[in-house]
């Protein structure tokens, strides 16, 4: 008999898994080129050539026993942590040392480590809808309670009035994700300043520490030169969770890091705890080869123009057909208003045209659907006539 707590998690994750299997089934019947699978956030731009070269060099040059061994510190290689800190300091005028960096198994691993070291049972974690649905499971992993701020469908910036009201003495953490999955919205500097001011006031009011967790796998995926504020500069109790999954197209390699700055309350304890959490959650340490790869590739970038082209074509194409959506400023998702209230039924209707998209209720925002445009440009172009047929059912 599986654990009670797992039952809900299994039930909730089955929707996206079912979609994935449906994609495979349709591809077998109609051919992969006739299936428009926009369901997954799996980058389809190859990792930069430098990543491959780095792997080859490391494999050729390093002692294989040490390379494939456990790391001395569960937080990661000291030189890698230092190099990450130096690179952040250069880019964001911060003052981190290697000690502030904990290498993680992607952003997912980092978020689980962060929540593991922060949450006591019953502690509350606030997230702004729409949010990455896994936050609910990650919070539940440590017996926390996820508190949702309802979506601001005007512009998908967080609803700060509601946020203020939802902070309680039990609020331990607030998760923000900008550029955002699923909306593609980048939280403005003004939003961040206001959010930080609210959190400062509430910390004083309750005499507590409220940690801001910045989940930023999409930091590098911002279009038209839009600035993505670096949150440690606005609020002292900020922990950053970064990932190379999207920025270097390495999602399967599972590599990222946490930044726990000195300014964070109890930072030394948190940093030591993060190292222990990495071990006892079963990660032990972030993958050693990938730690060394990212050190060599700190200045590498994915080909963002590829996603940008998809963004323009899809956004313009769908808008012309009558669909409503905010033009994304980052990430590789379009969050489109469902033309019928029941967006799950709309996703089913789209499937008739071999279009696979994810219901907004997976992100705590029913009435919308997410279209992941990290697919080939051809898929986007070829899907538009199908979207046109779909649109005819509604407009
Ligand atoms: N956070 C958000 C908002 C994401 O969209 C994802 C993956 O899609 C993750 C975290 C997990 O990323 P990683 O592959 O780095 O674990």
Tab-separated table of C-alpha atoms and ligand atoms in Angstrom:
chain	number	residue	atom	x	y	z
A	1	UNK	CA	0.000	0.000	0.000
A	2	UNK	CA	1.566	3.350	-0.960
A	3	UNK	CA	1.835	6.109	1.626
A	4	UNK	CA	-1.221	8.328	2.127
A	5	UNK	CA	0.804	11.446	1.361
A	6	UNK	CA	1.930	10.008	-1.984
A	7	UNK	CA	-1.605	9.298	-3.161
A	8	UNK	CA	-2.382	12.964	-3.797
A	9	UNK	CA	0.969	13.577	-5.415
A	10	UNK	CA	0.508	10.645	-7.772
A	11	UNK	CA	-3.013	11.795	-8.646
A	12	UNK	CA	-1.812	15.344	-9.352
A	13	UNK	CA	1.127	14.392	-11.505
A	14	UNK	CA	-0.811	11.964	-13.637
A	15	UNK	CA	-2.269	14.725	-15.866
A	16	UNK	CA	1.077	15.797	-17.319
A	17	UNK	CA	2.326	12.222	-17.538
A	18	UNK	CA	-0.873	11.239	-19.369
A	19	UNK	CA	-0.242	14.086	-21.806
A	20	UNK	CA	3.298	12.881	-22.415
A	21	UNK	CA	2.046	9.375	-23.141
A	22	UNK	CA	-0.704	10.774	-25.351
A	23	UNK	CA	1.964	12.636	-27.370
A	24	UNK	CA	3.831	9.395	-27.957
A	25	UNK	CA	0.645	7.577	-28.915
A	26	UNK	CA	-0.397	10.275	-31.404
A	27	UNK	CA	3.118	10.388	-32.892
A	28	UNK	CA	2.928	6.665	-33.599
A	29	UNK	CA	-0.404	7.012	-35.363
A	30	UNK	CA	0.090	10.293	-37.254
A	31	UNK	CA	3.897	10.629	-37.413
A	32	UNK	CA	5.858	12.896	-35.065
A	33	UNK	CA	5.820	15.760	-37.592
A	34	UNK	CA	2.017	15.898	-37.449
A	35	UNK	CA	1.812	16.112	-33.686
A	36	UNK	CA	2.167	19.526	-32.046
A	37	UNK	CA	3.374	18.701	-28.606
A	38	UNK	CA	3.604	21.909	-26.582
A	39	UNK	CA	3.298	20.162	-23.254
A	40	UNK	CA	6.825	20.000	-21.857
A	41	UNK	CA	9.419	22.593	-20.895
A	42	UNK	CA	12.243	20.543	-22.335
A	43	UNK	CA	14.631	22.837	-24.255
A	44	UNK	CA	15.148	21.818	-27.852
A	45	UNK	CA	18.092	24.143	-28.524
A	46	UNK	CA	21.205	21.996	-28.202
A	47	UNK	CA	23.641	22.785	-25.396
A	48	UNK	CA	26.399	25.150	-26.591
A	49	UNK	CA	29.305	23.401	-28.327
A	50	UNK	CA	31.558	24.571	-25.481
A	51	UNK	CA	29.648	22.285	-23.110
A	52	UNK	CA	30.522	19.236	-25.170
A	53	UNK	CA	34.144	20.383	-25.468
A	54	UNK	CA	34.320	20.949	-21.715
A	55	UNK	CA	33.040	17.436	-21.066
A	56	UNK	CA	35.589	15.927	-23.449
A	57	UNK	CA	38.454	17.936	-21.945
A	58	UNK	CA	37.493	17.050	-18.400
A	59	UNK	CA	37.109	13.370	-19.231
A	60	UNK	CA	40.458	13.352	-21.010
A	61	UNK	CA	42.385	15.373	-18.489
A	62	UNK	CA	41.096	14.598	-15.019
A	63	UNK	CA	41.896	11.627	-12.827
A	64	UNK	CA	38.837	9.414	-13.398
A	65	UNK	CA	38.785	8.071	-9.860
A	66	UNK	CA	38.566	11.536	-8.343
A	67	UNK	CA	36.281	12.836	-11.106
A	68	UNK	CA	33.656	10.157	-10.608
A	69	UNK	CA	34.032	10.023	-6.844
A	70	UNK	CA	31.946	11.655	-4.123
A	71	UNK	CA	32.920	15.261	-3.488
A	72	UNK	CA	34.708	16.051	-0.205
A	73	UNK	CA	32.078	18.592	0.659
A	74	UNK	CA	28.452	17.759	-0.102
A	75	UNK	CA	28.010	21.429	-1.057
A	76	UNK	CA	30.214	20.879	-4.096
A	77	UNK	CA	33.780	21.505	-5.277
A	78	UNK	CA	35.320	24.570	-3.602
A	79	UNK	CA	36.763	25.897	-6.884
A	80	UNK	CA	33.422	25.528	-8.664
A	81	UNK	CA	31.558	27.306	-5.861
A	82	UNK	CA	34.123	30.119	-5.928
A	83	UNK	CA	33.910	30.446	-9.709
A	84	UNK	CA	30.100	30.649	-9.548
A	85	UNK	CA	30.337	33.327	-6.829
A	86	UNK	CA	32.893	35.345	-8.843
A	87	UNK	CA	30.730	35.182	-11.932
A	88	UNK	CA	27.631	36.377	-10.031
A	89	UNK	CA	29.614	39.199	-8.411
A	90	UNK	CA	30.800	40.358	-11.788
A	91	UNK	CA	27.349	40.272	-13.334
A	92	UNK	CA	25.228	41.591	-10.479
A	93	UNK	CA	27.642	43.600	-8.325
A	94	UNK	CA	27.082	41.265	-5.406
A	95	UNK	CA	29.746	40.188	-2.902
A	96	UNK	CA	29.330	36.435	-2.553
A	97	UNK	CA	32.107	34.028	-1.622
A	98	UNK	CA	32.275	30.384	-2.607
A	99	UNK	CA	30.905	29.604	0.836
A	100	UNK	CA	27.574	31.183	-0.140
A	101	UNK	CA	27.114	28.732	-3.010
A	102	UNK	CA	25.761	25.197	-2.640
A	103	UNK	CA	25.788	23.118	-5.809
A	104	UNK	CA	22.485	21.315	-6.346
A	105	UNK	CA	20.743	18.746	-8.463
A	106	UNK	CA	19.001	21.328	-10.656
A	107	UNK	CA	16.526	23.909	-9.382
A	108	UNK	CA	14.239	21.112	-8.223
A	109	UNK	CA	17.011	19.718	-6.016
A	110	UNK	CA	17.842	23.222	-4.806
A	111	UNK	CA	14.247	24.044	-3.889
A	112	UNK	CA	13.914	20.786	-1.981
A	113	UNK	CA	17.140	21.518	-0.086
A	114	UNK	CA	15.954	25.071	0.681
A	115	UNK	CA	12.575	23.925	1.948
A	116	UNK	CA	14.131	21.048	3.876
A	117	UNK	CA	16.386	23.410	5.821
A	118	UNK	CA	13.664	26.019	6.453
A	119	UNK	CA	10.391	24.262	7.189
A	120	UNK	CA	8.988	22.923	10.386
A	121	UNK	CA	5.739	20.982	10.013
A	122	UNK	CA	2.836	23.390	9.503
A	123	UNK	CA	5.023	26.274	8.320
A	124	UNK	CA	3.520	28.205	5.454
A	125	UNK	CA	5.062	28.832	2.050
A	126	UNK	CA	3.442	31.476	-0.142
A	127	UNK	CA	3.391	31.171	-3.933
A	128	UNK	CA	1.807	33.473	-6.500
A	129	UNK	CA	-0.574	31.795	-8.910
A	130	UNK	CA	0.024	30.818	-11.599
A	131	UNK	CA	3.016	28.895	-10.283
A	132	UNK	CA	5.026	25.782	-11.158
A	133	UNK	CA	2.777	23.024	-9.783
A	134	UNK	CA	5.662	21.108	-8.217
A	135	UNK	CA	5.928	23.762	-5.470
A	136	UNK	CA	2.929	22.100	-3.858
A	137	UNK	CA	4.684	18.722	-3.699
A	138	UNK	CA	8.036	20.195	-2.661
A	139	UNK	CA	6.326	22.004	0.224
A	140	UNK	CA	4.362	18.902	1.194
A	141	UNK	CA	7.604	16.886	1.202
A	142	UNK	CA	8.533	18.733	4.390
A	143	UNK	CA	5.025	18.966	5.843
A	144	UNK	CA	4.725	22.633	4.958
A	145	UNK	CA	1.489	24.238	3.812
A	146	UNK	CA	1.408	25.989	0.463
A	147	UNK	CA	-0.584	29.229	0.624
A	148	UNK	CA	-1.669	30.573	-2.711
A	149	UNK	CA	-2.057	34.190	-3.779
A	150	UNK	CA	-4.691	34.285	-6.519
A	151	UNK	CA	-3.637	35.224	-10.047
A	152	UNK	CA	-3.695	38.774	-11.318
A	153	UNK	CA	-4.950	38.044	-14.798
A	154	UNK	CA	-4.563	41.721	-15.845
A	155	UNK	CA	-0.801	41.409	-16.269
A	156	UNK	CA	0.257	38.382	-14.159
A	157	UNK	CA	2.381	40.495	-11.835
A	158	UNK	CA	1.792	39.277	-8.248
A	159	UNK	CA	-1.254	40.573	-6.357
A	160	UNK	CA	0.512	42.384	-3.562
A	161	UNK	CA	-2.562	43.427	-1.526
A	162	UNK	CA	-3.641	39.846	-1.206
A	163	UNK	CA	-0.053	38.800	-0.512
A	164	UNK	CA	0.151	41.197	2.410
A	165	UNK	CA	-3.024	39.777	3.902
A	166	UNK	CA	-1.875	36.201	3.532
A	167	UNK	CA	1.406	36.573	5.419
A	168	UNK	CA	0.993	35.165	8.938
A	169	UNK	CA	3.225	34.355	11.901
A	170	UNK	CA	3.612	30.917	10.304
A	171	UNK	CA	4.906	32.197	6.949
A	172	UNK	CA	8.423	30.870	6.591
A	173	UNK	CA	9.068	31.320	2.903
A	174	UNK	CA	7.769	33.014	-0.216
A	175	UNK	CA	8.645	31.560	-3.608
A	176	UNK	CA	8.890	33.767	-6.661
A	177	UNK	CA	9.740	32.614	-10.145
A	178	UNK	CA	10.716	35.267	-12.663
A	179	UNK	CA	10.858	34.956	-15.654
A	180	UNK	CA	7.803	32.927	-14.876
A	181	UNK	CA	6.621	29.489	-15.778
A	182	UNK	CA	3.846	29.424	-17.043
A	183	UNK	CA	3.238	33.092	-18.002
A	184	UNK	CA	6.620	34.243	-19.330
A	185	UNK	CA	6.155	37.416	-17.269
A	186	UNK	CA	9.188	39.092	-15.680
A	187	UNK	CA	8.420	40.728	-12.323
A	188	UNK	CA	9.280	44.398	-12.594
A	189	UNK	CA	11.732	46.143	-10.286
A	190	UNK	CA	8.824	48.116	-8.847
A	191	UNK	CA	7.003	44.878	-8.018
A	192	UNK	CA	10.099	43.465	-6.333
A	193	UNK	CA	10.643	46.626	-4.290
A	194	UNK	CA	7.048	46.601	-3.081
A	195	UNK	CA	7.149	42.885	-2.344
A	196	UNK	CA	10.368	43.322	-0.352
A	197	UNK	CA	8.911	46.250	1.617
A	198	UNK	CA	5.841	44.187	2.544
A	199	UNK	CA	8.017	41.308	3.691
A	200	UNK	CA	10.237	43.619	5.780
A	201	UNK	CA	7.197	45.096	7.512
A	202	UNK	CA	5.700	41.691	8.194
A	203	UNK	CA	8.971	40.339	9.599
A	204	UNK	CA	8.948	43.216	12.078
A	205	UNK	CA	5.270	42.811	12.858
A	206	UNK	CA	5.597	39.102	13.637
A	207	UNK	CA	9.194	39.104	14.877
A	208	UNK	CA	9.976	36.312	12.410
A	209	UNK	CA	12.318	35.644	9.512
A	210	UNK	CA	10.499	35.255	6.227
A	211	UNK	CA	12.744	33.903	3.484
A	212	UNK	CA	12.290	34.863	-0.127
A	213	UNK	CA	13.193	31.971	-2.413
A	214	UNK	CA	13.920	33.110	-5.939
A	215	UNK	CA	13.455	30.175	-8.299
A	216	UNK	CA	15.291	31.238	-11.415
A	217	UNK	CA	15.856	28.551	-14.028
A	218	UNK	CA	14.750	31.068	-16.692
A	219	UNK	CA	16.959	33.995	-15.618
A	220	UNK	CA	18.930	33.991	-18.882
A	221	UNK	CA	15.841	33.620	-21.057
A	222	UNK	CA	14.668	37.226	-21.183
A	223	UNK	CA	13.794	38.967	-24.456
A	224	UNK	CA	14.075	42.494	-25.839
A	225	UNK	CA	16.755	43.386	-23.289
A	226	UNK	CA	14.333	43.249	-20.369
A	227	UNK	CA	16.069	43.435	-16.968
A	228	UNK	CA	15.489	40.607	-14.499
A	229	UNK	CA	16.230	42.131	-11.066
A	230	UNK	CA	18.680	40.161	-8.878
A	231	UNK	CA	16.647	39.685	-5.750
A	232	UNK	CA	19.360	39.488	-3.068
A	233	UNK	CA	19.863	43.213	-3.663
A	234	UNK	CA	16.314	44.074	-2.644
A	235	UNK	CA	15.727	41.863	0.374
A	236	UNK	CA	18.301	40.448	2.797
A	237	UNK	CA	16.595	37.146	3.535
A	238	UNK	CA	16.770	36.000	-0.074
A	239	UNK	CA	17.901	32.556	-1.180
A	240	UNK	CA	18.419	32.089	-4.920
A	241	UNK	CA	17.843	28.754	-6.650
A	242	UNK	CA	19.488	28.632	-10.059
A	243	UNK	CA	19.628	25.926	-12.688
A	244	UNK	CA	21.522	25.215	-15.896
A	245	UNK	CA	18.625	23.117	-17.214
A	246	UNK	CA	17.325	25.861	-19.493
A	247	UNK	CA	20.231	28.316	-19.624
A	248	UNK	CA	22.605	25.676	-21.036
A	249	UNK	CA	19.976	23.157	-22.206
A	250	UNK	CA	21.112	20.541	-19.693
A	251	UNK	CA	17.893	19.457	-17.956
A	252	UNK	CA	18.798	15.785	-17.862
A	253	UNK	CA	22.201	16.452	-16.328
A	254	UNK	CA	20.661	17.864	-13.147
A	255	UNK	CA	22.908	20.748	-12.212
A	256	UNK	CA	22.273	24.068	-10.485
A	257	UNK	CA	23.090	25.884	-7.266
A	258	UNK	CA	21.653	27.725	-4.297
A	259	UNK	CA	22.958	31.107	-3.202
A	260	UNK	CA	22.638	31.668	0.545
A	261	UNK	CA	24.140	35.132	1.112
A	262	UNK	CA	25.799	36.185	4.389
A	263	UNK	CA	23.032	38.759	4.873
A	264	UNK	CA	20.440	35.996	5.266
A	265	UNK	CA	19.385	35.421	8.880
A	266	UNK	CA	21.321	32.457	10.337
A	267	UNK	CA	23.200	32.100	7.072
A	268	UNK	CA	26.050	30.019	8.486
A	269	UNK	CA	23.652	27.506	9.976
A	270	UNK	CA	21.623	27.439	6.778
A	271	UNK	CA	24.690	26.857	4.610
A	272	UNK	CA	25.877	23.940	6.781
A	273	UNK	CA	22.334	22.588	6.883
A	274	UNK	CA	22.058	22.828	3.088
A	275	UNK	CA	25.137	20.652	2.760
A	276	UNK	CA	23.638	18.062	5.115
A	277	UNK	CA	20.241	18.292	3.367
A	278	UNK	CA	21.896	17.660	-0.006
A	279	UNK	CA	23.304	14.465	1.473
A	280	UNK	CA	20.323	13.175	3.395
A	281	UNK	CA	17.779	13.891	0.694
A	282	UNK	CA	19.751	11.299	-1.201
A	283	UNK	CA	21.386	13.595	-3.736
A	284	UNK	CA	24.679	13.231	-1.760
A	285	UNK	CA	26.290	15.826	-4.025
A	286	UNK	CA	25.501	17.552	-7.310
A	287	UNK	CA	26.877	15.532	-10.283
A	288	UNK	CA	30.663	15.939	-10.238
A	289	UNK	CA	31.262	15.998	-13.987
A	290	UNK	CA	28.554	18.627	-14.455
A	291	UNK	CA	29.935	20.803	-11.672
A	292	UNK	CA	33.223	20.919	-13.553
A	293	UNK	CA	31.470	21.529	-16.858
A	294	UNK	CA	29.550	24.545	-15.618
A	295	UNK	CA	32.719	26.021	-14.154
A	296	UNK	CA	34.200	26.001	-17.639
A	297	UNK	CA	31.005	27.323	-19.205
A	298	UNK	CA	30.015	30.181	-16.909
A	299	UNK	CA	30.077	32.633	-19.795
A	300	UNK	CA	28.263	30.400	-22.264
A	301	UNK	CA	24.727	31.166	-23.364
A	302	UNK	CA	21.972	29.249	-25.030
A	303	UNK	CA	20.757	30.530	-28.406
A	304	UNK	CA	17.932	32.680	-27.128
A	305	UNK	CA	17.182	34.016	-30.623
A	306	UNK	CA	15.793	30.574	-31.394
A	307	UNK	CA	13.134	30.848	-28.687
A	308	UNK	CA	12.560	34.504	-29.498
A	309	UNK	CA	11.642	33.635	-33.084
A	310	UNK	CA	9.195	31.008	-31.836
A	311	UNK	CA	7.771	33.513	-29.366
A	312	UNK	CA	7.091	36.095	-32.078
A	313	UNK	CA	5.591	33.628	-34.546
A	314	UNK	CA	3.354	31.930	-32.006
A	315	UNK	CA	2.270	35.083	-30.203
A	316	UNK	CA	1.463	36.921	-33.440
A	317	UNK	CA	-0.142	33.865	-35.025
A	318	UNK	CA	-2.430	33.121	-32.090
A	319	UNK	CA	-3.315	36.774	-31.497
A	320	UNK	CA	-4.385	37.116	-35.133
A	321	UNK	CA	-6.641	34.110	-34.682
A	322	UNK	CA	-8.396	35.836	-31.782
A	323	UNK	CA	-6.693	34.154	-28.834
A	324	UNK	CA	-5.886	36.407	-25.877
A	325	UNK	CA	-2.545	36.325	-24.145
A	326	UNK	CA	0.141	38.498	-22.580
A	327	UNK	CA	3.253	38.715	-24.726
A	328	UNK	CA	5.884	36.832	-22.736
A	329	UNK	CA	9.053	38.726	-21.812
A	330	UNK	CA	10.961	35.636	-20.768
A	331	UNK	CA	11.081	31.827	-20.425
A	332	UNK	CA	9.554	29.821	-23.285
A	333	UNK	CA	5.869	29.652	-22.447
A	334	UNK	CA	2.763	31.395	-23.705
A	335	UNK	CA	-0.142	31.537	-21.263
A	336	UNK	CA	-3.302	31.822	-23.290
A	337	UNK	CA	-6.843	32.552	-22.117
A	338	UNK	CA	-9.020	29.571	-22.823
A	339	UNK	CA	-11.921	30.587	-25.087
A	340	UNK	CA	-14.199	28.481	-22.855
A	341	UNK	CA	-14.321	28.608	-19.060
A	342	UNK	CA	-13.417	24.942	-18.726
A	343	UNK	CA	-9.846	24.988	-20.009
A	344	UNK	CA	-9.457	21.256	-19.548
A	345	UNK	CA	-12.243	20.749	-22.099
A	346	UNK	CA	-10.428	23.217	-24.356
A	347	UNK	CA	-7.222	21.145	-24.072
A	348	UNK	CA	-9.268	18.089	-25.038
A	349	UNK	CA	-10.676	19.972	-28.039
A	350	UNK	CA	-7.127	20.951	-29.088
A	351	UNK	CA	-6.138	17.306	-29.015
A	352	UNK	CA	-8.501	16.656	-31.936
A	353	UNK	CA	-6.008	18.665	-34.017
A	354	UNK	CA	-3.048	16.859	-32.442
A	355	UNK	CA	-2.236	19.948	-30.397
A	356	UNK	CA	-1.074	19.124	-26.882
A	357	UNK	CA	-1.214	21.919	-24.318
A	358	UNK	CA	-1.402	22.000	-20.530
A	359	UNK	CA	-4.444	23.219	-18.542
A	360	UNK	CA	-3.841	26.272	-16.358
A	361	UNK	CA	-5.265	24.420	-13.362
A	362	UNK	CA	-1.930	22.549	-13.245
A	363	UNK	CA	-0.507	25.982	-12.315
A	364	UNK	CA	-3.362	26.997	-9.997
A	365	UNK	CA	-4.850	29.213	-12.715
A	366	UNK	CA	-7.887	27.634	-14.359
A	367	UNK	CA	-9.318	29.294	-17.455
A	368	UNK	CA	-5.895	29.485	-19.127
A	369	UNK	CA	-3.641	27.067	-20.965
A	370	UNK	CA	0.137	26.870	-21.228
A	371	UNK	CA	1.851	26.437	-24.565
A	372	UNK	CA	5.554	25.567	-24.271
A	373	UNK	CA	7.272	26.937	-27.379
A	374	UNK	CA	10.642	25.257	-26.796
A	375	UNK	CA	9.937	23.223	-29.933
A	376	UNK	CA	11.214	23.442	-33.488
A	377	UNK	CA	10.190	26.509	-35.471
A	378	UNK	CA	8.660	24.162	-38.007
A	379	UNK	CA	6.354	22.762	-35.339
A	380	UNK	CA	5.178	26.290	-34.553
A	381	UNK	CA	4.612	27.186	-38.209
A	382	UNK	CA	2.861	23.914	-39.015
A	383	UNK	CA	0.666	24.133	-35.930
A	384	UNK	CA	-0.857	27.506	-36.882
A	385	UNK	CA	-3.315	26.128	-39.489
A	386	UNK	CA	-4.405	23.608	-36.854
A	387	UNK	CA	-4.866	26.370	-34.295
A	388	UNK	CA	-6.910	28.166	-36.959
A	389	UNK	CA	-9.271	25.204	-37.243
A	390	UNK	CA	-9.465	25.059	-33.461
A	391	UNK	CA	-10.178	28.814	-33.257
A	392	UNK	CA	-13.079	28.443	-35.691
A	393	UNK	CA	-14.888	26.416	-33.034
A	394	UNK	CA	-14.915	29.477	-30.743
A	395	UNK	CA	-14.592	32.784	-32.567
B	1	LIG	N1	11.221	25.746	-11.348
B	1	LIG	C1	10.516	26.043	-12.439
B	1	LIG	C2	9.691	27.268	-12.451
B	1	LIG	C3	10.580	25.211	-13.558
B	1	LIG	O1	9.866	25.513	-14.642
B	1	LIG	C4	11.383	24.049	-13.508
B	1	LIG	C5	11.437	23.124	-14.655
B	1	LIG	O2	10.774	23.242	-15.628
B	1	LIG	C6	12.095	23.793	-12.342
B	1	LIG	C7	11.990	24.653	-11.280
B	1	LIG	C8	12.977	22.594	-12.221
B	1	LIG	O3	14.088	22.751	-13.003
B	1	LIG	P1	15.387	21.833	-12.890
B	1	LIG	O4	15.461	21.047	-14.141
B	1	LIG	O5	16.501	22.783	-12.764
B	1	LIG	O6	15.240	20.987	-11.677
